[in-house]
Amino acid sequence: VPIDASDGAALLDVRPLRMPIDGVHASALRDTFTDGRPGHTHEAIDILAPRGTPVYAVDDGQLVKLFTSVPGGLTIYQFDPDGRLAYYYAHLDRYADGLREGLKLHRGDLLGYVGSTGNASPDAPHLHFAVFRLGPEKQWWKGVALNPFAALHRAAKP
């Protein structure tokens, strides 16, 4: 059974997300979700910030995977409280102390720090933030990408 992206968008619309980086104004956000990248579509929002800027959990839920990948560098996968959405934080410089898989997260918990690990340009540190609608198998690496721009825009300062 294919995962329904419209169902995912509706789920995302009702989650009261927090901006993952403090002090980001709505006007600073750019919708880069459909931008092209070498060989694929971006399917995320990049939030520019100085290296070392704290990154916070956007929602309650569970930290399901700490992962280092070639494209994403140091990454975190978090599920929402119902396990229907996955939040993906990438290009981190480092993780927060004490972070571990299985940790119960609360909206606003410190996760790590902005960086440029993976395939990010070293001179443009940023948080690559993505949201996925999970299937019934709840596979952190697999889901339908949802555009988080509107949810982040609502969470940002005016």
Short mmCIF file of C-alpha atoms in Angstrom, two decimals:
data_model
loop_
_atom_site.label_atom_id
_atom_site.label_comp_id
_atom_site.label_asym_id
_atom_site.label_seq_id
_atom_site.Cartn_x
_atom_site.Cartn_y
_atom_site.Cartn_z
CA VAL A 1 0.00 0.00 0.00
CA PRO A 2 1.56 3.32 -1.01
CA ILE A 3 1.95 5.96 1.66
CA ASP A 4 -0.43 8.89 1.21
CA ALA A 5 1.42 12.20 1.07
CA SER A 6 -1.79 14.21 1.51
CA ASP A 7 -2.47 12.32 4.74
CA GLY A 8 1.09 13.22 5.80
CA ALA A 9 0.57 16.88 4.99
CA ALA A 10 -2.58 16.89 7.13
CA LEU A 11 -0.66 15.25 10.00
CA LEU A 12 2.10 17.84 9.71
CA ASP A 13 -0.44 20.69 9.65
CA VAL A 14 -1.72 19.78 13.13
CA ARG A 15 1.68 19.32 14.78
CA PRO A 16 2.70 22.47 16.68
CA LEU A 17 6.31 22.46 15.50
CA ARG A 18 8.98 24.60 17.08
CA MET A 19 11.63 26.32 14.98
CA PRO A 20 14.73 24.09 15.29
CA ILE A 21 17.03 27.13 15.50
CA ASP A 22 16.23 30.03 17.84
CA GLY A 23 15.81 33.52 16.46
CA VAL A 24 15.00 32.57 12.87
CA HIS A 25 12.48 34.96 11.35
CA ALA A 26 9.85 33.78 8.89
CA SER A 27 11.28 36.15 6.28
CA ALA A 28 14.65 34.33 6.46
CA LEU A 29 13.15 30.98 5.41
CA ARG A 30 13.35 29.89 1.79
CA ASP A 31 11.24 27.08 0.36
CA THR A 32 13.97 24.89 -1.16
CA PHE A 33 11.88 21.69 -1.08
CA THR A 34 11.53 21.32 -4.85
CA ASP A 35 14.98 22.67 -5.72
CA GLY A 36 17.14 20.43 -7.85
CA ARG A 37 20.21 18.75 -6.44
CA PRO A 38 22.64 16.51 -8.35
CA GLY A 39 20.54 13.45 -9.22
CA HIS A 40 17.51 14.23 -7.03
CA THR A 41 15.10 16.82 -5.63
CA HIS A 42 16.12 18.52 -2.38
CA GLU A 43 12.97 17.51 -0.39
CA ALA A 44 14.04 19.58 2.63
CA ILE A 45 14.44 23.11 3.93
CA ASP A 46 17.91 24.49 4.59
CA ILE A 47 18.16 26.92 7.50
CA LEU A 48 21.37 28.93 7.36
CA ALA A 49 23.05 29.63 10.70
CA PRO A 50 26.58 30.05 12.02
CA ARG A 51 28.52 26.85 12.77
CA GLY A 52 27.87 25.79 16.35
CA THR A 53 24.38 27.30 16.61
CA PRO A 54 22.19 25.05 18.81
CA VAL A 55 19.60 22.85 17.08
CA TYR A 56 16.46 21.90 19.02
CA ALA A 57 13.80 19.19 18.67
CA VAL A 58 10.83 20.54 16.69
CA ASP A 59 8.33 18.25 18.43
CA ASP A 60 7.92 15.66 21.16
CA GLY A 61 8.74 12.10 20.20
CA GLN A 62 11.55 9.57 20.16
CA LEU A 63 15.07 9.74 18.83
CA VAL A 64 15.19 6.63 16.66
CA LYS A 65 18.52 6.90 14.85
CA LEU A 66 21.85 8.69 15.06
CA PHE A 67 23.51 8.17 11.72
CA THR A 68 26.51 9.38 9.74
CA SER A 69 26.07 9.38 5.97
CA VAL A 70 28.04 10.67 3.00
CA PRO A 71 25.34 13.17 1.92
CA GLY A 72 23.91 14.16 5.33
CA GLY A 73 26.97 13.94 7.55
CA LEU A 74 25.98 13.75 11.21
CA THR A 75 22.22 13.20 11.23
CA ILE A 76 19.33 12.58 13.62
CA TYR A 77 16.02 10.87 12.90
CA GLN A 78 13.18 11.62 15.31
CA PHE A 79 9.65 10.22 15.21
CA ASP A 80 6.62 12.26 16.29
CA PRO A 81 4.70 10.96 19.35
CA ASP A 82 2.45 8.73 17.20
CA GLY A 83 5.26 7.36 15.03
CA ARG A 84 3.63 8.63 11.85
CA LEU A 85 6.11 11.39 10.97
CA ALA A 86 9.90 11.34 10.95
CA TYR A 87 11.92 14.53 11.41
CA TYR A 88 15.40 14.52 9.89
CA TYR A 89 18.17 16.88 10.98
CA ALA A 90 21.38 16.81 8.91
CA HIS A 91 24.86 18.36 8.43
CA LEU A 92 25.30 18.71 12.21
CA ASP A 93 28.72 19.74 13.53
CA ARG A 94 28.24 17.57 16.61
CA TYR A 95 25.55 15.99 18.76
CA ALA A 96 24.44 17.34 22.13
CA ASP A 97 26.02 15.59 25.12
CA GLY A 98 24.04 12.55 26.28
CA LEU A 99 22.12 12.10 23.03
CA ARG A 100 21.36 8.43 22.30
CA GLU A 101 19.01 6.29 20.26
CA GLY A 102 15.74 5.52 22.04
CA LEU A 103 15.80 8.79 23.98
CA LYS A 104 12.37 10.31 24.65
CA LEU A 105 12.50 13.84 23.29
CA HIS A 106 10.50 16.89 24.23
CA ARG A 107 9.86 19.85 21.98
CA GLY A 108 12.80 22.22 22.52
CA ASP A 109 15.35 19.64 23.72
CA LEU A 110 18.90 20.36 22.54
CA LEU A 111 19.88 17.89 19.79
CA GLY A 112 23.14 19.20 18.43
CA TYR A 113 24.84 22.05 16.63
CA VAL A 114 24.71 23.46 13.10
CA GLY A 115 27.57 22.40 10.88
CA SER A 116 28.52 21.47 7.36
CA THR A 117 29.24 17.74 7.62
CA GLY A 118 28.46 15.40 4.74
CA ASN A 119 28.14 17.01 1.31
CA ALA A 120 27.39 20.50 2.67
CA SER A 121 29.71 23.29 1.61
CA PRO A 122 32.21 24.03 4.40
CA ASP A 123 31.64 27.77 3.95
CA ALA A 124 27.83 27.54 4.26
CA PRO A 125 26.94 25.85 7.56
CA HIS A 126 23.23 25.11 7.80
CA LEU A 127 20.60 22.74 9.13
CA HIS A 128 19.06 20.52 6.47
CA PHE A 129 15.60 19.76 7.90
CA ALA A 130 13.20 17.26 6.36
CA VAL A 131 9.94 15.57 7.31
CA PHE A 132 8.74 12.17 6.08
CA ARG A 133 5.38 10.42 6.37
CA LEU A 134 6.21 6.96 7.68
CA GLY A 135 4.64 3.78 6.43
CA PRO A 136 3.22 1.09 8.74
CA GLU A 137 6.69 -0.52 9.01
CA LYS A 138 8.02 2.66 10.68
CA GLN A 139 11.32 2.54 8.78
CA TRP A 140 13.33 5.66 9.68
CA TRP A 141 15.16 5.58 6.35
CA LYS A 142 12.04 5.33 4.24
CA GLY A 143 8.93 7.45 3.84
CA VAL A 144 7.22 10.05 1.68
CA ALA A 145 8.89 13.46 1.84
CA LEU A 146 6.62 16.27 3.05
CA ASN A 147 7.38 19.93 2.56
CA PRO A 148 7.98 21.41 6.06
CA PHE A 149 8.11 25.01 4.84
CA ALA A 150 4.59 26.05 5.96
CA ALA A 151 4.98 24.38 9.38
CA LEU A 152 8.36 26.06 9.93
CA HIS A 153 6.98 29.36 8.67
CA ARG A 154 4.22 29.14 11.31
CA ALA A 155 6.84 28.33 13.98
CA ALA A 156 9.18 31.20 13.04
CA LYS A 157 9.17 34.67 14.46
CA PRO A 158 7.07 37.07 12.33
#
